[in-house]
mmCIF file of C-alpha atoms in Angstrom:
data_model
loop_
_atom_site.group_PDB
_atom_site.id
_atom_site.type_symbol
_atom_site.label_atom_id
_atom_site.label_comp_id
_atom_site.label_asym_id
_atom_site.label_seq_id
_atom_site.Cartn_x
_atom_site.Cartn_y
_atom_site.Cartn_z
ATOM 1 C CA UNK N 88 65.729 22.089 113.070
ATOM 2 C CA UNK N 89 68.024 25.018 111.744
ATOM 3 C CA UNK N 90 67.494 23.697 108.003
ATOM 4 C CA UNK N 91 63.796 23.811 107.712
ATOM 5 C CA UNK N 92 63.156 26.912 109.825
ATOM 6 C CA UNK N 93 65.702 29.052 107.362
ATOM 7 C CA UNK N 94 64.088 27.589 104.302
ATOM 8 C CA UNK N 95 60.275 29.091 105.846
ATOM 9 C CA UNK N 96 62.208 32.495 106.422
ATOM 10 C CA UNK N 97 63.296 32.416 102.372
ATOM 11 C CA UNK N 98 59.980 31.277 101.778
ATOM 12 C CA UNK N 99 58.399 34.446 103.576
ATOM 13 C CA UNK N 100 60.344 36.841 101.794
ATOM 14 C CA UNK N 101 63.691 37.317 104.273
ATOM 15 C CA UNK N 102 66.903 37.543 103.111
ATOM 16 C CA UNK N 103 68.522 34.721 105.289
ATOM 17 C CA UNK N 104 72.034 33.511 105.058
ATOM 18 C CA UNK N 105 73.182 30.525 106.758
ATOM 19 C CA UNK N 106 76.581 28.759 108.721
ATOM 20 C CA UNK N 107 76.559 25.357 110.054
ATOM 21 C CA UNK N 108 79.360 25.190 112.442
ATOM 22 C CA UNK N 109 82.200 23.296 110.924
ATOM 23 C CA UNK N 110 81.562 24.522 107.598
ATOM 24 C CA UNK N 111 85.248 26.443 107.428
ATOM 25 C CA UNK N 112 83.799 29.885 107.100
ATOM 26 C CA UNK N 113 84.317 32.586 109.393
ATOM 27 C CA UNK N 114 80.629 32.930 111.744
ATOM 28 C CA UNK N 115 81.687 36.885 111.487
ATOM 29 C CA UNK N 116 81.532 36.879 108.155
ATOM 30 C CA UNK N 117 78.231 35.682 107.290
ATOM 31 C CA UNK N 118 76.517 38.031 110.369
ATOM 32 C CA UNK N 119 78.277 40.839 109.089
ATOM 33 C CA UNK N 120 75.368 43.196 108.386
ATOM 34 C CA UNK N 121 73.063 41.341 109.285
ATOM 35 C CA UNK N 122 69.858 43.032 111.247
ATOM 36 C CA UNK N 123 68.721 39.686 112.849
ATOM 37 C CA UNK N 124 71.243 36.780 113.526
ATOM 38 C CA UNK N 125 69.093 33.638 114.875
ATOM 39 C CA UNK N 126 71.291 30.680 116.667
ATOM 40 C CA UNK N 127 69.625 26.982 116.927
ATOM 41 C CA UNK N 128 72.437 24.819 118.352
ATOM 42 C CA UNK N 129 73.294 21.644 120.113
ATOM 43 C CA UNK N 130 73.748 22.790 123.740
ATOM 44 C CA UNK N 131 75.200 25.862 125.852
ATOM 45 C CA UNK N 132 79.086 25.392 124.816
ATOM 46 C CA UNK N 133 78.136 25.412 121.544
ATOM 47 C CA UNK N 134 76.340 28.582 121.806
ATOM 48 C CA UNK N 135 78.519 30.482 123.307
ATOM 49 C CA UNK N 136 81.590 29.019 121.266
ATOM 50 C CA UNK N 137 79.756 30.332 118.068
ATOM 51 C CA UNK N 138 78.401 34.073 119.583
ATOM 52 C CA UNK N 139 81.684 34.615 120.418
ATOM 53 C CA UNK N 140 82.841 33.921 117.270
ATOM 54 C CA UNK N 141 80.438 36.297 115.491
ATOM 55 C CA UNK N 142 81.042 39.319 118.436
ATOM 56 C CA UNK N 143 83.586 40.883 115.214
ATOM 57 C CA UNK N 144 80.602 41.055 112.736
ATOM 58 C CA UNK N 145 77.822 42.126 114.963
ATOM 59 C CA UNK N 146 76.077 45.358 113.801
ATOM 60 C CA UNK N 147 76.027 47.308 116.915
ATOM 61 C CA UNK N 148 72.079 47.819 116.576
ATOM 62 C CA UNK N 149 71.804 44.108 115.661
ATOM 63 C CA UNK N 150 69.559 41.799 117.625
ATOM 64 C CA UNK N 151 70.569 38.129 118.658
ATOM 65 C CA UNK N 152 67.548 35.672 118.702
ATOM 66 C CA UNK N 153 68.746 32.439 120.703
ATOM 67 C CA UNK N 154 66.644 29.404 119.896
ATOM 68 C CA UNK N 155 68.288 26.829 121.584
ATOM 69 C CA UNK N 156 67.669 24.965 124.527
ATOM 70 C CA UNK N 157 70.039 26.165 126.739
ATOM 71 C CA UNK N 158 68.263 27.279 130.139
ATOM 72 C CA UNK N 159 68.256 30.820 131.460
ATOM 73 C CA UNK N 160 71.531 30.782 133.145
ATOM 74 C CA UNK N 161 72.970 30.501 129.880
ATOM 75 C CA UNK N 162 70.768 33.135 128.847
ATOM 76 C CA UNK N 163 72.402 35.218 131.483
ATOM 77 C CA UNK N 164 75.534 34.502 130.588
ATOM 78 C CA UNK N 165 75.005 34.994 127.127
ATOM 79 C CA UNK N 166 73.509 38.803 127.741
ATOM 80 C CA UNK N 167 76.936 39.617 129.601
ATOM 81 C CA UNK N 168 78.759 38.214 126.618
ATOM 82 C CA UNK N 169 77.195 40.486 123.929
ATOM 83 C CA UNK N 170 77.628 44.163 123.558
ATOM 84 C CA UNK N 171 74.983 46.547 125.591
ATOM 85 C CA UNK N 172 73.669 47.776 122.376
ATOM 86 C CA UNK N 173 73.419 44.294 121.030
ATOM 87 C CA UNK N 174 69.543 43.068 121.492
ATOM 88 C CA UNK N 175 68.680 39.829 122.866
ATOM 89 C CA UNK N 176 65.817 37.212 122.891
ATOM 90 C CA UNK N 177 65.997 33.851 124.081
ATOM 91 C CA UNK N 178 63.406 31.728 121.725
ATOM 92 C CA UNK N 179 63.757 28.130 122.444
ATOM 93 C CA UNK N 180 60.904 26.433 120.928
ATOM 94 C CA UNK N 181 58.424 23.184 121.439
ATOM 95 C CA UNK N 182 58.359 20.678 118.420
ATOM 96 C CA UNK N 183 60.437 18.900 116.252
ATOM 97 C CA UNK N 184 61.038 18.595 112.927
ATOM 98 C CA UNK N 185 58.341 18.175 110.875
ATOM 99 C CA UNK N 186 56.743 21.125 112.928
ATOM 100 C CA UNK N 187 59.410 23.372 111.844
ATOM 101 C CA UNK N 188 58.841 22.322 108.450
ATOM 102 C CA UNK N 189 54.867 23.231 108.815
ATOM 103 C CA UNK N 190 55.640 26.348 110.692
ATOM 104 C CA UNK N 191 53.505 24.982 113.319
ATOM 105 C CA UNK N 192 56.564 25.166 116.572
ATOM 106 C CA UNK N 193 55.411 27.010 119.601
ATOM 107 C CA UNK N 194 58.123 29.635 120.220
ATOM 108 C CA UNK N 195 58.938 30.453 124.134
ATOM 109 C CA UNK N 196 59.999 33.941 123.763
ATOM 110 C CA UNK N 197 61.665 36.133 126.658
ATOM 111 C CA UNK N 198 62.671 39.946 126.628
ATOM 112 C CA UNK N 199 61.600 42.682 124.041
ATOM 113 C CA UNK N 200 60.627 40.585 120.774
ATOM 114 C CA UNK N 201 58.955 44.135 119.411
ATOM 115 C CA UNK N 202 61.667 44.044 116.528
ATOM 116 C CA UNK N 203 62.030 40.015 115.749
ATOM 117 C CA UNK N 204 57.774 39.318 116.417
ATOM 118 C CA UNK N 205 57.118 39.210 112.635
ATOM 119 C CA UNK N 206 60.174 36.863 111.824
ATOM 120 C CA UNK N 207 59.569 34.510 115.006
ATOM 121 C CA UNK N 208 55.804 34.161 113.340
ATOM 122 C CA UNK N 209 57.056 32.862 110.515
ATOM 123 C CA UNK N 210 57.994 29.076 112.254
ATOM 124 C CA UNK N 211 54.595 29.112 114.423
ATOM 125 C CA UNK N 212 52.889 30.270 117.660
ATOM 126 C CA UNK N 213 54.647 32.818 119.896
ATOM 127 C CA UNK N 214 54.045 32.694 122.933
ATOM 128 C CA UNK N 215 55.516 36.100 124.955
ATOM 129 C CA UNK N 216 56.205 34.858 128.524
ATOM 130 C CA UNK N 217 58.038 38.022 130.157
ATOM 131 C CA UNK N 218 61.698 39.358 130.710
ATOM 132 C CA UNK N 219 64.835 37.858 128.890
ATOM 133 C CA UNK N 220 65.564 34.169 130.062
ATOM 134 C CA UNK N 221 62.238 33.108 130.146
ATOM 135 C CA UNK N 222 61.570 31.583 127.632
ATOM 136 C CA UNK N 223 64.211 29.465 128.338
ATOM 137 C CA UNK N 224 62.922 28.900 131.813
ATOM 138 C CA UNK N 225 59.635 27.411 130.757
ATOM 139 C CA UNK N 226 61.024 25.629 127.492
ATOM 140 C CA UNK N 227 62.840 23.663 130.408
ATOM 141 C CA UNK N 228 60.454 23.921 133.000
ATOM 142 C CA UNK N 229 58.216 22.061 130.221
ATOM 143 C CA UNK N 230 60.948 19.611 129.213
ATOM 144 C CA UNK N 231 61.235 18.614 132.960
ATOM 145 C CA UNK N 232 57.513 17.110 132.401
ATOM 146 C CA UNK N 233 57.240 15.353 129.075
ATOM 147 C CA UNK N 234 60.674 13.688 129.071
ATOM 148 C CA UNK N 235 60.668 11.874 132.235
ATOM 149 C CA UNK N 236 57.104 11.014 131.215
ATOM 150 C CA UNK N 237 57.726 9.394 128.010
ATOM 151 C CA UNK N 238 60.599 7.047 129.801
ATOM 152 C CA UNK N 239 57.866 6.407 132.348
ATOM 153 C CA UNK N 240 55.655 5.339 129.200
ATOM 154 C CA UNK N 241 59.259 3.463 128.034
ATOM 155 C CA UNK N 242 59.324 1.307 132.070
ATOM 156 C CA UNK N 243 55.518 0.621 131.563
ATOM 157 C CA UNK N 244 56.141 -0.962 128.595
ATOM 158 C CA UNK N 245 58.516 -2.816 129.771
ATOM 159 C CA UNK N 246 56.576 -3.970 132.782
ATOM 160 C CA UNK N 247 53.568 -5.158 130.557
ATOM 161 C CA UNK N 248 55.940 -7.303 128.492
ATOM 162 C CA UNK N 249 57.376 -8.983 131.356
ATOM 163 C CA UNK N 250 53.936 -9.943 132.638
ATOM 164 C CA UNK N 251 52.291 -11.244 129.044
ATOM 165 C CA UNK N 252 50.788 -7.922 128.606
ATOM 166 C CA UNK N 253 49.780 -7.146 124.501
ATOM 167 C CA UNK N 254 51.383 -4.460 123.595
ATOM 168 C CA UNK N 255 49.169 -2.785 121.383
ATOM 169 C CA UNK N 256 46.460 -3.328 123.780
ATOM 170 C CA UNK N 257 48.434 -1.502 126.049
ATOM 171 C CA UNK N 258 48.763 1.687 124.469
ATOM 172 C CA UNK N 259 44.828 1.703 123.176
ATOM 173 C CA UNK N 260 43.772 1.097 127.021
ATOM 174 C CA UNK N 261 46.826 4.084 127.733
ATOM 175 C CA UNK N 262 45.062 6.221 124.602
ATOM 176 C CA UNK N 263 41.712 7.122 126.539
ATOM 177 C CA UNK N 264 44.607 8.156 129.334
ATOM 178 C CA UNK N 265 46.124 12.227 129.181
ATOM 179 C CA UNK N 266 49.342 9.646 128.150
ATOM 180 C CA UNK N 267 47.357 8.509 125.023
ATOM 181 C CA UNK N 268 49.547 10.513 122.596
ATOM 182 C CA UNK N 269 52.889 10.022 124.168
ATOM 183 C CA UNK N 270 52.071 6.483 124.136
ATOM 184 C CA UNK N 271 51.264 6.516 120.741
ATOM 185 C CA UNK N 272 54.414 8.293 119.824
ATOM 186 C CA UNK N 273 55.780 5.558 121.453
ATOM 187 C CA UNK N 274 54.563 3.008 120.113
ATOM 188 C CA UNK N 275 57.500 1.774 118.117
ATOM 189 C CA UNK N 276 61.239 3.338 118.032
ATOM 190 C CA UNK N 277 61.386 6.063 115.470
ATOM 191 C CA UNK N 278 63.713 5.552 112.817
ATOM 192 C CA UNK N 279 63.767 9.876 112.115
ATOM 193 C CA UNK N 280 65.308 11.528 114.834
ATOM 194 C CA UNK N 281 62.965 13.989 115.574
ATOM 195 C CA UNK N 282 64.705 14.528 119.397
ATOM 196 C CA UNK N 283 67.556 13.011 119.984
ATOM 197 C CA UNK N 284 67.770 11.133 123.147
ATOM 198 C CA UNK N 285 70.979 12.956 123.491
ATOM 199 C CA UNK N 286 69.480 16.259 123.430
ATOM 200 C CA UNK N 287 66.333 14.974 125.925
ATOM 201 C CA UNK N 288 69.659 13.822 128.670
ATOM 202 C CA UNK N 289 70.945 17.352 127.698
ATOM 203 C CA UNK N 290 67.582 19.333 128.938
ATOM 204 C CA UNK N 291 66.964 16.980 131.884
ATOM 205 C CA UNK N 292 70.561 17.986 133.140
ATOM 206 C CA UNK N 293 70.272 21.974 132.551
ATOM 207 C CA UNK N 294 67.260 21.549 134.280
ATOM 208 C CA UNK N 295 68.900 19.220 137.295
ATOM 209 C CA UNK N 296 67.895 20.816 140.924
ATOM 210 C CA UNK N 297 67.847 18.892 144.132
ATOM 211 C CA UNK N 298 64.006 18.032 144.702
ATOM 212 C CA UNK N 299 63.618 17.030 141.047
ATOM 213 C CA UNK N 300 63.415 13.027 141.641
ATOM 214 C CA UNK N 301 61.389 11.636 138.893
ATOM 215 C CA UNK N 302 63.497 14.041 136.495
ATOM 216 C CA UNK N 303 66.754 13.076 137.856
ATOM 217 C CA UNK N 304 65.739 9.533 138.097
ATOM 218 C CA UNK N 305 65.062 9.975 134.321
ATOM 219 C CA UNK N 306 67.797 11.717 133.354
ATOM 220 C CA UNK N 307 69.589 8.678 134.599
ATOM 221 C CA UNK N 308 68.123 6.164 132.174
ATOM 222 C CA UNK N 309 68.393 8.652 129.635
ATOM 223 C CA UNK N 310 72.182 8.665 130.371
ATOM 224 C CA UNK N 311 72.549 4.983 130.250
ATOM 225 C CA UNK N 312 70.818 4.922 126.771
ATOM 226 C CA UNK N 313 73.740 7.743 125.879
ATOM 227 C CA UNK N 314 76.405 5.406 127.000
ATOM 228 C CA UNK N 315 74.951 2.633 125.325
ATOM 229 C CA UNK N 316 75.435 4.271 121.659
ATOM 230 C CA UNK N 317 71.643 5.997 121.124
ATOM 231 C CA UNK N 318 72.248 9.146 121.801
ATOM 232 C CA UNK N 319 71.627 10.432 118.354
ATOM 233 C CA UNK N 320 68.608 8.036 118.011
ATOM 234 C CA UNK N 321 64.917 9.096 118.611
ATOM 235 C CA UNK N 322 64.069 9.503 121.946
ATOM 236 C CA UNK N 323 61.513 7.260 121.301
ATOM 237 C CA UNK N 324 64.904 4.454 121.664
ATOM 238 C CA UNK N 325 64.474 4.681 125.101
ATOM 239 C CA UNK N 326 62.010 2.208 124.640
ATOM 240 C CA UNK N 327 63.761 -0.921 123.067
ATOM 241 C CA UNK N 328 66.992 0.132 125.780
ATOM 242 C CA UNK N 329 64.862 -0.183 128.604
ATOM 243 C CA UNK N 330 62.950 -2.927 127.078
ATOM 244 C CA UNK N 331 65.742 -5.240 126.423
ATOM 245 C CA UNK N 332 69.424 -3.537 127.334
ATOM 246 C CA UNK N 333 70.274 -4.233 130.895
ATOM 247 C CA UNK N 334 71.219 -0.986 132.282
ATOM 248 C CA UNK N 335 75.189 -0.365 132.152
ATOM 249 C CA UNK N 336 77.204 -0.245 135.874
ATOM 250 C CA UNK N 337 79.090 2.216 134.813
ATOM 251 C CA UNK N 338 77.668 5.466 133.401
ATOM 252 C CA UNK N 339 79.804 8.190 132.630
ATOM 253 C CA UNK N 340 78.579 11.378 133.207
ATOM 254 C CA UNK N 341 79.238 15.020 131.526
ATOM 255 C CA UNK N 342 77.416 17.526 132.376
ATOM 256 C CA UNK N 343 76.477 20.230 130.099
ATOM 257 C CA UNK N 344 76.516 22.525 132.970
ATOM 258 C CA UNK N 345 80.215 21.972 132.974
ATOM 259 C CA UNK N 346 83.249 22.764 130.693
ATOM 260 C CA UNK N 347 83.726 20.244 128.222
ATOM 261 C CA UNK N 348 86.647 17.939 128.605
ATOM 262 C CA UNK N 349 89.368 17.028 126.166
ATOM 263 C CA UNK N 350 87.359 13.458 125.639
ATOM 264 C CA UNK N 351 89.847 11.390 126.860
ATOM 265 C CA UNK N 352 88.009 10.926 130.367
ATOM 266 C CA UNK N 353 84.580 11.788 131.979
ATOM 267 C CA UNK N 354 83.861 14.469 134.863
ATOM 268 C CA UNK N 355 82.103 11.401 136.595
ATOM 269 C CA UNK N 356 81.409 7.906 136.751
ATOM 270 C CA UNK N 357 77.976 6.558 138.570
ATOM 271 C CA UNK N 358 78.162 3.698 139.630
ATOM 272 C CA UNK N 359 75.044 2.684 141.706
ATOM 273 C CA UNK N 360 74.783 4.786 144.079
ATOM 274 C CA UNK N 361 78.061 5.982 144.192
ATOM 275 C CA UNK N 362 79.288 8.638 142.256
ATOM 276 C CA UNK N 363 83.346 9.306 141.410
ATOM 277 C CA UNK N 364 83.518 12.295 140.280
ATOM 278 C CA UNK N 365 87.195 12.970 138.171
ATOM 279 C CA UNK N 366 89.709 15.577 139.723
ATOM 280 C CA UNK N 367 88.664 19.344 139.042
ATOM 281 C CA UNK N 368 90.829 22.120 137.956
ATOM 282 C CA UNK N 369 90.388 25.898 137.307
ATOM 283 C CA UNK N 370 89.669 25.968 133.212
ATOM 284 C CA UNK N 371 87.137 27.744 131.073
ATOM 285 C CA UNK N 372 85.147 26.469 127.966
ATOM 286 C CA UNK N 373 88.285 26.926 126.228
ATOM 287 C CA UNK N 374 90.784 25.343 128.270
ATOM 288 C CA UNK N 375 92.395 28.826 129.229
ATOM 289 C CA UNK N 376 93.447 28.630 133.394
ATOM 290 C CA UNK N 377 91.233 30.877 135.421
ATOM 291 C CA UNK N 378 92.846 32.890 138.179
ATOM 292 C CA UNK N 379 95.821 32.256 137.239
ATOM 293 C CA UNK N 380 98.530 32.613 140.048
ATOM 294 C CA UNK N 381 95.346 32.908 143.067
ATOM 295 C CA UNK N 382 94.439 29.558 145.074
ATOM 296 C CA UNK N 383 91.588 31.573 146.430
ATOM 297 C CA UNK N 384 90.040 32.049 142.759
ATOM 298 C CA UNK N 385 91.266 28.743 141.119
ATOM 299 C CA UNK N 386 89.604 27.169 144.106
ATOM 300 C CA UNK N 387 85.949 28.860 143.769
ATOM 301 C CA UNK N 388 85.831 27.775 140.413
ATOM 302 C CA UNK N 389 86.521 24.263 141.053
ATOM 303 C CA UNK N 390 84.307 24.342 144.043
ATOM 304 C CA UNK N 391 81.522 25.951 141.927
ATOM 305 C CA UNK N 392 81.852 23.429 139.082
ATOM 306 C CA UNK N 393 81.584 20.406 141.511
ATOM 307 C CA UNK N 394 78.663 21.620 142.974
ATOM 308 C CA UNK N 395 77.030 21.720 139.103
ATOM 309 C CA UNK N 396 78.448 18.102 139.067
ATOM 310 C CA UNK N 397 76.590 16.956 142.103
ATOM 311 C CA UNK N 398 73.554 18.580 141.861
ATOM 312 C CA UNK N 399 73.549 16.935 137.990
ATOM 313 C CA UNK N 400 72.833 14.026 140.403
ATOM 314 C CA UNK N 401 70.677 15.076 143.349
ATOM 315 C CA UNK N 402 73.552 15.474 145.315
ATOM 316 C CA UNK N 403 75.488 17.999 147.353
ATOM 317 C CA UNK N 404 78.285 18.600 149.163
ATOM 318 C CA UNK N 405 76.763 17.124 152.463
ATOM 319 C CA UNK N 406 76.766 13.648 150.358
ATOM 320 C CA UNK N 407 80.492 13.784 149.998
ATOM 321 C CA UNK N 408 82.157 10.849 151.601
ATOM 322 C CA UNK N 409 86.066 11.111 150.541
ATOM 323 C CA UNK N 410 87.924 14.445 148.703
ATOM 324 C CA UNK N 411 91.545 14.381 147.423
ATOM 325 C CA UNK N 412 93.634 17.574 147.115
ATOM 326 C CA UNK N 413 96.466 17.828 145.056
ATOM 327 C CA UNK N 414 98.145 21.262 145.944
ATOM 328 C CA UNK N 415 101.473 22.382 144.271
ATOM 329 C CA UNK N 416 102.185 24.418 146.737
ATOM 330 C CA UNK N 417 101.364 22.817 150.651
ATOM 331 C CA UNK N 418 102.161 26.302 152.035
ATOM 332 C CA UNK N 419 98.845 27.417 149.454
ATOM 333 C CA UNK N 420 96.690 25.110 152.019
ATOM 334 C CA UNK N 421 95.465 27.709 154.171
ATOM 335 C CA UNK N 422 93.725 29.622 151.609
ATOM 336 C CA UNK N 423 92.994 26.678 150.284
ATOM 337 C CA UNK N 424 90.693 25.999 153.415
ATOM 338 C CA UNK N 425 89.059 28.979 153.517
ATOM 339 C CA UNK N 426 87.365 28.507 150.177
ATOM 340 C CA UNK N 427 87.018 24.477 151.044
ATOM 341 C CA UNK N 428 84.941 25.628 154.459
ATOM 342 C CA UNK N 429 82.655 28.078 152.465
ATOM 343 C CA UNK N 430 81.518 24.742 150.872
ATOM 344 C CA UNK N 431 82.201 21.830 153.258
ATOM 345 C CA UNK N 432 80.896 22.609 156.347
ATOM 346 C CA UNK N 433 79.668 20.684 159.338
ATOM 347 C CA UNK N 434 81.350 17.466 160.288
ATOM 348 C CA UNK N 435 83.933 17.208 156.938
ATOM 349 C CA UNK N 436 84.204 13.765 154.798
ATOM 350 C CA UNK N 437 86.873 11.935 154.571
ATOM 351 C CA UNK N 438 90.012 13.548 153.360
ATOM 352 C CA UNK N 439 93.349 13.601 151.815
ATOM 353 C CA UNK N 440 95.861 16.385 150.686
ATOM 354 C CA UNK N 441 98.832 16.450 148.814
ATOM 355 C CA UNK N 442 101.655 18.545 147.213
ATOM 356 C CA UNK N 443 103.054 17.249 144.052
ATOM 357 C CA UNK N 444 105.445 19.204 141.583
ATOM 358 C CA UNK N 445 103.208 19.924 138.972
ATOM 359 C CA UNK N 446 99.681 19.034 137.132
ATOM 360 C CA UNK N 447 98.424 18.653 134.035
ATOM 361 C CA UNK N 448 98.399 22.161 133.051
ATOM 362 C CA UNK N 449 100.895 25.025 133.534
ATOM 363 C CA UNK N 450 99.419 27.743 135.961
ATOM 364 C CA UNK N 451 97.167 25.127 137.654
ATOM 365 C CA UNK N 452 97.590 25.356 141.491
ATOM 366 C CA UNK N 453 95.371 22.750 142.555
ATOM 367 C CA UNK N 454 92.887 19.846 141.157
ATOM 368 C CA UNK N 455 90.249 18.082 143.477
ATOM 369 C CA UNK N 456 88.518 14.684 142.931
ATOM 370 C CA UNK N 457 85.771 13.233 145.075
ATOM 371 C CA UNK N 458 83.591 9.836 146.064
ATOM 372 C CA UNK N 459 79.977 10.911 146.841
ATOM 373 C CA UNK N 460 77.168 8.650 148.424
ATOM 374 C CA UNK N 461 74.204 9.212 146.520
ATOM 375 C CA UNK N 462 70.721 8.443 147.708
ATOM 376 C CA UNK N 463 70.220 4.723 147.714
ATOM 377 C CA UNK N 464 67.711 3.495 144.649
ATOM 378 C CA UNK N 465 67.637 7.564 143.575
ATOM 379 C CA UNK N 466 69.169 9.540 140.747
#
């Protein structure tokens, strides 16, 4: 997406410069300068790994123009990352590819766009939907429709081959239907990733919340197709997977929500409808402790992240049936409890808690896994 929308800036006159991340160059050195400095990225983490990065370069009068789709809380976090005199707009935009290409996207724009309007023009329609974050709001408010609709589309196809139904006949009876062009689009698996179904499991789970079941049900399949190898495929793969992959017993599950982890395990496994979720520790996007030396504060923060992890899945802390405690200090238990309670409450789960000498990471004081019952035939 970045690549066509900087060549229809050049094309309109701008002086653009461009990084790809992973290119070996310094992000502060090519925004140093620079009036306007646009991000289009994979996911949150990403985002904030490479605004951080250009923080040294940042004219102080500069405005920051996030296109990604990253969801408001991001947004939010984002805005508290950047210097007050920095500008921001978060951007995120409908359309793939070839629309960027055309300069026909629809851009989602939140906050004060009065000094970016003319340069958002340039890829398409802007649409100015109110106070910073929400544009990201409705870019996932909107994903939260057409995704779990098009792996709707994906089941119905699969339902009308099972039961001798043409296929073509099925998408021209679907075509005088509101699903007529997603059913089109579906037709056959695309072979240019125009969304990758990695990307459409990505903006399902920033936009996970407990009474969303057809989008967490969804989001589900979506993640099965991920562990199955097609997450950098068209979305449109979530056809022949459904079709003709039986779904995989074990999915793992990471959350973008979440801190990324070291990829030599998975926050959580779902299996059925149970969920294992992997044990939790007090560490930032960048592995760095937090609250070092305080149980109370490394304990919010694992709390906090486990409750991103279950409601990834519909779930919440009432669903948990069995929690493990590893403490290296027993005499930390206490305060450990008092942040556990804030969390836990009514009649508590199943439970174990141990000391042990150390864990994985100097300055860690405790690490928490969990089994959670999740609702039967749901996701």
């Amino acid at each position: 997406m970045g690549a066509p929308m900087a060549r229809r800036l050049i094309a309109a006159g701008h002086q653009v410069t461009t990084w790809r991340r992973g290119a070996g160059v310094p992000v502060a050195t090519t925004v140093a300068g620079a009036e306007l400095v646009i991000t289009m990225l994979s996911d949150p983490a990403a985002v904030r790994e490479v605004l951080a990065g250009a923080l040294p370069g940042l004219r102080p009068d500069a405005t920051v123009v996030e296109m990604s789709t990253i969801g408001p809380d991001a947004v939010r976090e984002l805005r508290a990352l950047l210097p007050p005199s920095v500008g921001l707009v978060d951007a995120p935009v409908l359309g793939s590819v070839g629309p960027a290409a055309e300069g026909t996207l629809t851009v989602l724009a939140g906050g004060d766009v009065a000094g970016c309007r003319e340069v958002l023009s340039v890829f398409g329609t802007v649409r100015e939907l109110g106070p910073l974050g929400s544009g990201a709001a409705m870019k996932i408010a909107v994903m939260s429709a057409l995704v779990p609709a098009q792996v709707l589309l994906a089941e119905t196809f699969a339902y009308g081959r099972a039961h001798g139904v043409d296929h073509d006949a099925l998408i021209d009876v679907l075509s005088g239907t509101p699903l007529g062009v997603l059913a089109d689009r579906l037709r056959a698996p695309s072979a240019q990733t125009r969304y990758a179904l990695a990307h459409a499991a990505k903006d399902l789970e920033l936009g996970a919340w407990e009474g969303a079941s057809m989008a967490t049900a969804a989001r589900a399949r979506l993640q099965e197709a991920r562990a199955a190898g097609l997450g950098e495929r068209d979305l449109s793969a979530i056809v022949e997977h459904i079709g003709g992959t039986p779904a995989h017993r074990a999915v793992p599950l990471n959350p973008a929500t979440v801190p990324a982890t070291n990829g030599m395990y998975s926050h959580a496994v779902r299996v059925g409808d149970m969920l294992y979720v992997s044990g939790q520790a007090a560490f930032d996007e960048e592995g760095k402790v937090v609250g070092e030396g305080s149980m109370a504060a490394q304990a919010e923060h694992v709390f906090q992240v486990i409750g991103r992890i279950l409601a990834d899945q519909g779930a919440t802390f009432e669903d948990v049936a069995f929690i493990r405690t590893y403490l290296t200090d027993m005499d930390d238990r206490v305060e450990y409890g008092r942040v556990r309670r804030k969390y836990i409450t009514g009649t508590p789960p199943a439970s174990t808690t141990v000391e042990v000498s150390r864990l994985f990471m100097p300055g860690l004081l405790l690490e928490v896994d969990l089994i959670v019952a999740l609702t039967p035939g749901g996701r």
